[in-house]
Tab-separated table of C-alpha atoms in Angstrom:
chain	number	residue	atom	x	y	z
A	1	GLU	CA	0.000	0.000	0.000
A	2	ALA	CA	1.348	3.426	-1.004
A	3	GLN	CA	1.716	5.554	2.071
A	4	VAL	CA	3.482	8.302	3.954
A	5	THR	CA	4.175	7.544	7.597
A	6	GLN	CA	5.091	9.899	10.396
A	7	ASN	CA	6.234	9.269	13.909
A	8	PRO	CA	5.368	10.100	16.552
A	9	ARG	CA	1.738	10.993	15.965
A	10	TYR	CA	1.491	12.925	19.198
A	11	LEU	CA	4.261	14.532	21.211
A	12	ILE	CA	4.321	16.750	24.267
A	13	THR	CA	7.717	18.156	25.122
A	14	VAL	CA	9.364	21.036	26.929
A	15	THR	CA	11.113	24.120	25.648
A	16	GLY	CA	14.650	23.487	24.472
A	17	LYS	CA	14.567	19.699	24.338
A	18	LYS	CA	15.708	18.580	20.888
A	19	LEU	CA	13.301	16.385	18.986
A	20	THR	CA	12.985	14.673	15.624
A	21	VAL	CA	9.818	13.826	13.751
A	22	THR	CA	10.396	11.077	11.228
A	23	CYS	CA	8.752	10.801	7.837
A	24	SER	CA	8.970	7.930	5.403
A	25	GLN	CA	7.366	7.189	2.034
A	26	ASN	CA	7.277	3.946	0.078
A	27	MET	CA	6.390	5.394	-3.348
A	28	ASN	CA	9.930	6.239	-4.502
A	29	HIS	CA	8.919	9.893	-4.869
A	30	GLU	CA	11.639	12.453	-5.399
A	31	TYR	CA	9.886	15.368	-3.762
A	32	MET	CA	9.062	15.580	-0.078
A	33	SER	CA	7.926	18.456	2.112
A	34	TRP	CA	7.093	19.440	5.646
A	35	TYR	CA	4.155	21.668	6.525
A	36	ARG	CA	2.703	23.056	9.678
A	37	GLN	CA	-0.964	23.852	10.110
A	38	ASP	CA	-2.236	26.412	12.581
A	39	PRO	CA	-5.773	27.741	13.114
A	40	GLY	CA	-6.360	30.835	11.034
A	41	LEU	CA	-3.028	30.490	9.231
A	42	GLY	CA	-3.643	27.405	7.148
A	43	LEU	CA	-0.977	25.077	5.825
A	44	ARG	CA	2.458	26.594	5.519
A	45	GLN	CA	5.472	24.941	3.993
A	46	ILE	CA	8.511	24.635	6.252
A	47	TYR	CA	11.052	22.887	4.034
A	48	TYR	CA	11.000	20.832	0.896
A	49	SER	CA	13.376	18.439	-0.807
A	50	MET	CA	13.684	17.771	-4.505
A	51	ASN	CA	15.893	14.714	-4.112
A	52	VAL	CA	18.533	13.140	-1.900
A	53	GLU	CA	20.801	15.816	-0.412
A	54	VAL	CA	18.762	18.614	-2.054
A	55	THR	CA	16.621	20.703	0.270
A	56	ASP	CA	15.274	24.247	0.288
A	57	LYS	CA	13.420	26.558	2.635
A	58	GLY	CA	9.715	27.053	2.458
A	59	ASP	CA	7.764	29.921	3.966
A	60	VAL	CA	8.475	29.293	7.653
A	61	PRO	CA	11.860	27.559	8.061
A	62	GLU	CA	13.058	29.355	11.205
A	63	GLY	CA	13.701	26.980	14.084
A	64	TYR	CA	13.642	23.844	11.933
A	65	LYS	CA	16.180	21.656	10.211
A	66	VAL	CA	15.781	18.838	7.727
A	67	SER	CA	17.975	16.275	6.061
A	68	ARG	CA	17.471	13.944	3.111
A	69	LYS	CA	20.094	11.241	3.200
A	70	GLU	CA	17.860	8.589	1.675
A	71	LYS	CA	15.094	8.986	-0.849
A	72	ARG	CA	12.410	7.478	1.366
A	73	ASN	CA	13.123	9.441	4.558
A	74	PHE	CA	12.815	13.130	5.351
A	75	PRO	CA	13.079	13.843	9.097
A	76	LEU	CA	12.176	17.187	10.645
A	77	ILE	CA	14.439	18.336	13.455
A	78	LEU	CA	13.641	20.920	16.093
A	79	GLU	CA	16.928	21.566	17.858
A	80	SER	CA	15.522	23.884	20.521
A	81	PRO	CA	11.731	23.794	20.412
A	82	SER	CA	9.758	26.777	21.630
A	83	PRO	CA	6.049	27.129	22.474
A	84	ASN	CA	5.369	28.920	19.174
A	85	GLN	CA	6.239	25.677	17.405
A	86	THR	CA	3.219	24.012	18.944
A	87	SER	CA	1.311	22.948	15.857
A	88	LEU	CA	0.041	20.135	13.664
A	89	TYR	CA	2.790	18.960	11.329
A	90	PHE	CA	2.350	17.141	8.058
A	91	CYS	CA	4.912	15.435	5.900
A	92	ALA	CA	4.099	15.108	2.203
A	93	SER	CA	5.455	13.102	-0.681
A	94	ARG	CA	5.077	14.229	-4.266
A	95	TYR	CA	5.424	12.897	-7.789
A	96	ARG	CA	5.570	15.205	-10.801
A	97	THR	CA	6.282	14.820	-14.501
A	98	SER	CA	6.923	18.013	-16.484
A	99	GLY	CA	3.969	19.744	-14.866
A	100	LEU	CA	1.448	17.481	-16.575
A	101	THR	CA	1.130	14.994	-13.757
A	102	ASP	CA	1.416	16.050	-10.187
A	103	THR	CA	0.279	14.255	-7.082
A	104	GLN	CA	1.125	15.040	-3.504
A	105	TYR	CA	0.134	12.797	-0.620
A	106	PHE	CA	0.172	13.770	3.009
A	107	GLY	CA	1.129	11.737	6.027
A	108	PRO	CA	-1.292	11.357	8.957
A	109	GLY	CA	0.129	14.295	10.889
A	110	THR	CA	2.045	14.852	14.118
A	111	ARG	CA	0.472	16.952	16.820
A	112	LEU	CA	3.268	18.659	18.736
A	113	THR	CA	2.867	20.568	21.969
A	114	VAL	CA	5.827	22.480	23.377
A	115	LEU	CA	5.407	23.559	26.993
B	1	GLN	CA	3.598	38.270	-1.092
B	2	LYS	CA	2.247	35.551	-3.338
B	3	GLU	CA	-1.114	34.412	-2.027
B	4	VAL	CA	-3.893	31.980	-2.631
B	5	GLU	CA	-7.192	33.215	-1.242
B	6	GLN	CA	-10.347	31.360	-0.360
B	7	ASN	CA	-13.548	32.411	1.324
B	8	SER	CA	-13.434	30.733	4.731
B	9	GLY	CA	-17.162	30.018	4.716
B	10	PRO	CA	-18.954	28.140	6.001
B	11	LEU	CA	-20.640	27.366	2.727
B	12	SER	CA	-23.899	25.568	3.437
B	13	VAL	CA	-25.733	23.544	0.797
B	14	PRO	CA	-28.545	20.981	1.022
B	15	GLU	CA	-27.919	17.367	0.161
B	16	GLY	CA	-28.049	16.757	-3.574
B	17	ALA	CA	-27.177	20.344	-4.505
B	18	ILE	CA	-24.088	21.614	-6.316
B	19	ALA	CA	-21.441	23.124	-4.075
B	20	SER	CA	-19.207	25.742	-5.669
B	21	LEU	CA	-15.874	26.556	-4.057
B	22	ASN	CA	-13.654	29.332	-5.324
B	23	CYS	CA	-10.023	30.273	-5.076
B	24	THR	CA	-8.099	33.264	-6.423
B	25	TYR	CA	-4.352	33.632	-6.693
B	26	SER	CA	-1.987	36.539	-7.016
B	27	ASP	CA	1.010	34.910	-8.671
B	28	ARG	CA	0.621	34.923	-12.445
B	29	GLY	CA	3.547	32.527	-12.553
B	30	SER	CA	1.494	29.802	-10.904
B	31	GLN	CA	0.874	27.214	-13.577
B	32	SER	CA	-1.027	24.467	-11.839
B	33	PHE	CA	-3.253	23.899	-8.855
B	34	PHE	CA	-4.456	21.297	-6.412
B	35	TRP	CA	-7.712	20.830	-4.590
B	36	TYR	CA	-7.649	18.922	-1.314
B	37	ARG	CA	-10.332	17.897	1.139
B	38	GLN	CA	-9.550	17.857	4.845
B	39	TYR	CA	-11.736	16.455	7.588
B	40	SER	CA	-11.261	17.870	11.040
B	41	GLY	CA	-8.116	16.492	12.671
B	42	LYS	CA	-7.143	14.508	9.586
B	43	SER	CA	-4.603	15.011	6.843
B	44	PRO	CA	-5.531	16.612	3.499
B	45	GLU	CA	-6.745	14.203	0.812
B	46	LEU	CA	-6.015	14.942	-2.826
B	47	ILE	CA	-9.127	15.538	-4.939
B	48	MET	CA	-7.787	16.988	-8.156
B	49	PHE	CA	-4.781	18.435	-9.931
B	50	ILE	CA	-5.380	20.877	-12.784
B	51	TYR	CA	-2.904	22.657	-15.048
B	52	SER	CA	-4.849	23.588	-18.182
B	53	ASN	CA	-7.369	26.332	-18.654
B	54	GLY	CA	-10.876	24.975	-18.679
B	55	ASP	CA	-12.613	22.152	-16.878
B	56	LYS	CA	-11.398	18.847	-15.525
B	57	GLU	CA	-13.897	16.308	-14.285
B	58	ASP	CA	-13.449	13.373	-11.943
B	59	GLY	CA	-16.626	11.706	-10.769
B	60	ARG	CA	-18.763	14.238	-8.889
B	61	PHE	CA	-15.936	16.779	-8.880
B	62	THR	CA	-15.151	19.349	-11.565
B	63	ALA	CA	-12.231	21.722	-11.288
B	64	GLN	CA	-12.162	24.869	-13.389
B	65	LEU	CA	-9.077	26.956	-14.080
B	66	ASN	CA	-9.049	30.428	-15.599
B	67	LYS	CA	-5.494	31.747	-15.778
B	68	ALA	CA	-6.467	35.068	-17.334
B	69	SER	CA	-8.736	35.871	-14.396
B	70	GLN	CA	-6.499	34.058	-11.900
B	71	TYR	CA	-9.106	31.880	-10.315
B	72	VAL	CA	-9.669	28.201	-9.718
B	73	SER	CA	-12.946	26.661	-8.686
B	74	LEU	CA	-14.216	23.287	-7.571
B	75	LEU	CA	-17.765	22.120	-8.194
B	76	ILE	CA	-19.162	19.208	-6.244
B	77	ARG	CA	-22.290	17.732	-7.810
B	78	ASP	CA	-24.893	15.814	-5.833
B	79	SER	CA	-23.360	16.947	-2.549
B	80	GLN	CA	-23.530	14.454	0.304
B	81	PRO	CA	-23.247	14.994	4.058
B	82	SER	CA	-19.960	13.092	3.855
B	83	ASP	CA	-18.621	15.953	1.694
B	84	SER	CA	-18.777	18.230	4.742
B	85	ALA	CA	-15.153	19.187	5.266
B	86	THR	CA	-12.661	21.955	4.642
B	87	TYR	CA	-11.505	22.306	1.039
B	88	LEU	CA	-8.007	23.573	0.377
B	89	CYS	CA	-6.754	25.139	-2.822
B	90	ALA	CA	-2.997	25.177	-3.503
B	91	GLY	CA	-0.996	26.822	-6.263
B	92	ASN	CA	2.321	25.710	-7.672
B	93	GLN	CA	4.956	28.366	-7.496
B	94	ALA	CA	8.010	28.153	-9.682
B	95	GLY	CA	9.972	25.147	-8.644
B	96	THR	CA	8.347	22.867	-6.159
B	97	ALA	CA	6.889	25.168	-3.523
B	98	LEU	CA	3.146	24.989	-2.987
B	99	ILE	CA	1.150	27.869	-1.568
B	100	PHE	CA	-2.065	26.855	0.170
B	101	GLY	CA	-5.163	28.905	0.764
B	102	LYS	CA	-6.656	28.845	4.245
B	103	GLY	CA	-9.535	26.702	3.110
B	104	THR	CA	-13.298	26.893	2.754
B	105	THR	CA	-15.522	24.971	5.142
B	106	LEU	CA	-18.388	23.182	3.419
B	107	SER	CA	-21.448	21.961	5.297
B	108	VAL	CA	-23.918	19.682	3.521
B	109	SER	CA	-27.207	19.238	5.340
B	110	SER	CA	-29.375	16.163	4.939
């Protein structure tokens, strides 16, 4: 079954304690992204990756890091989380061909609370 | 600031009616668009991808793109209570970045 998985699904942590949210896809997609979703602000892209070792900033990259060492995995790292990073996070995996075909699938989400 | 705008709603329609959801965008460079459906607390589900001017149909859903007027719409025919959700429009910027609208909440009453 084609899917995007994220772990953990729920996390409560404290300010400053480094954490990693993992994301994995089994569709061999080149493109992957991280989003956060906040009430009233909608979905905002944090980082995206076009392939292994190729990443770029989205709209709200401050306070986040990513890495793409393998095609299937795209972890999101919060080195020193702060309360304003409390949010619902989604990983997404995307397949495109010359703009004519484009599909992006989202993972189930990770609800993060930073106290 | 490149934006994708949607009326937040709620848009209320009776069961069996046509629901019409609209989206406007500011970036003339945006070439293609997505429509997603999101139930409360769940992840967005892909409904449609459209890149050409005109209509694209998939089952009860029809997406319409008008690049000259910079709007995208989604029609849902024979609306069902299970269609009650938030609908997200997203535009492709140059490269691979997607800009999402804040979504329109649809309520279908039985």
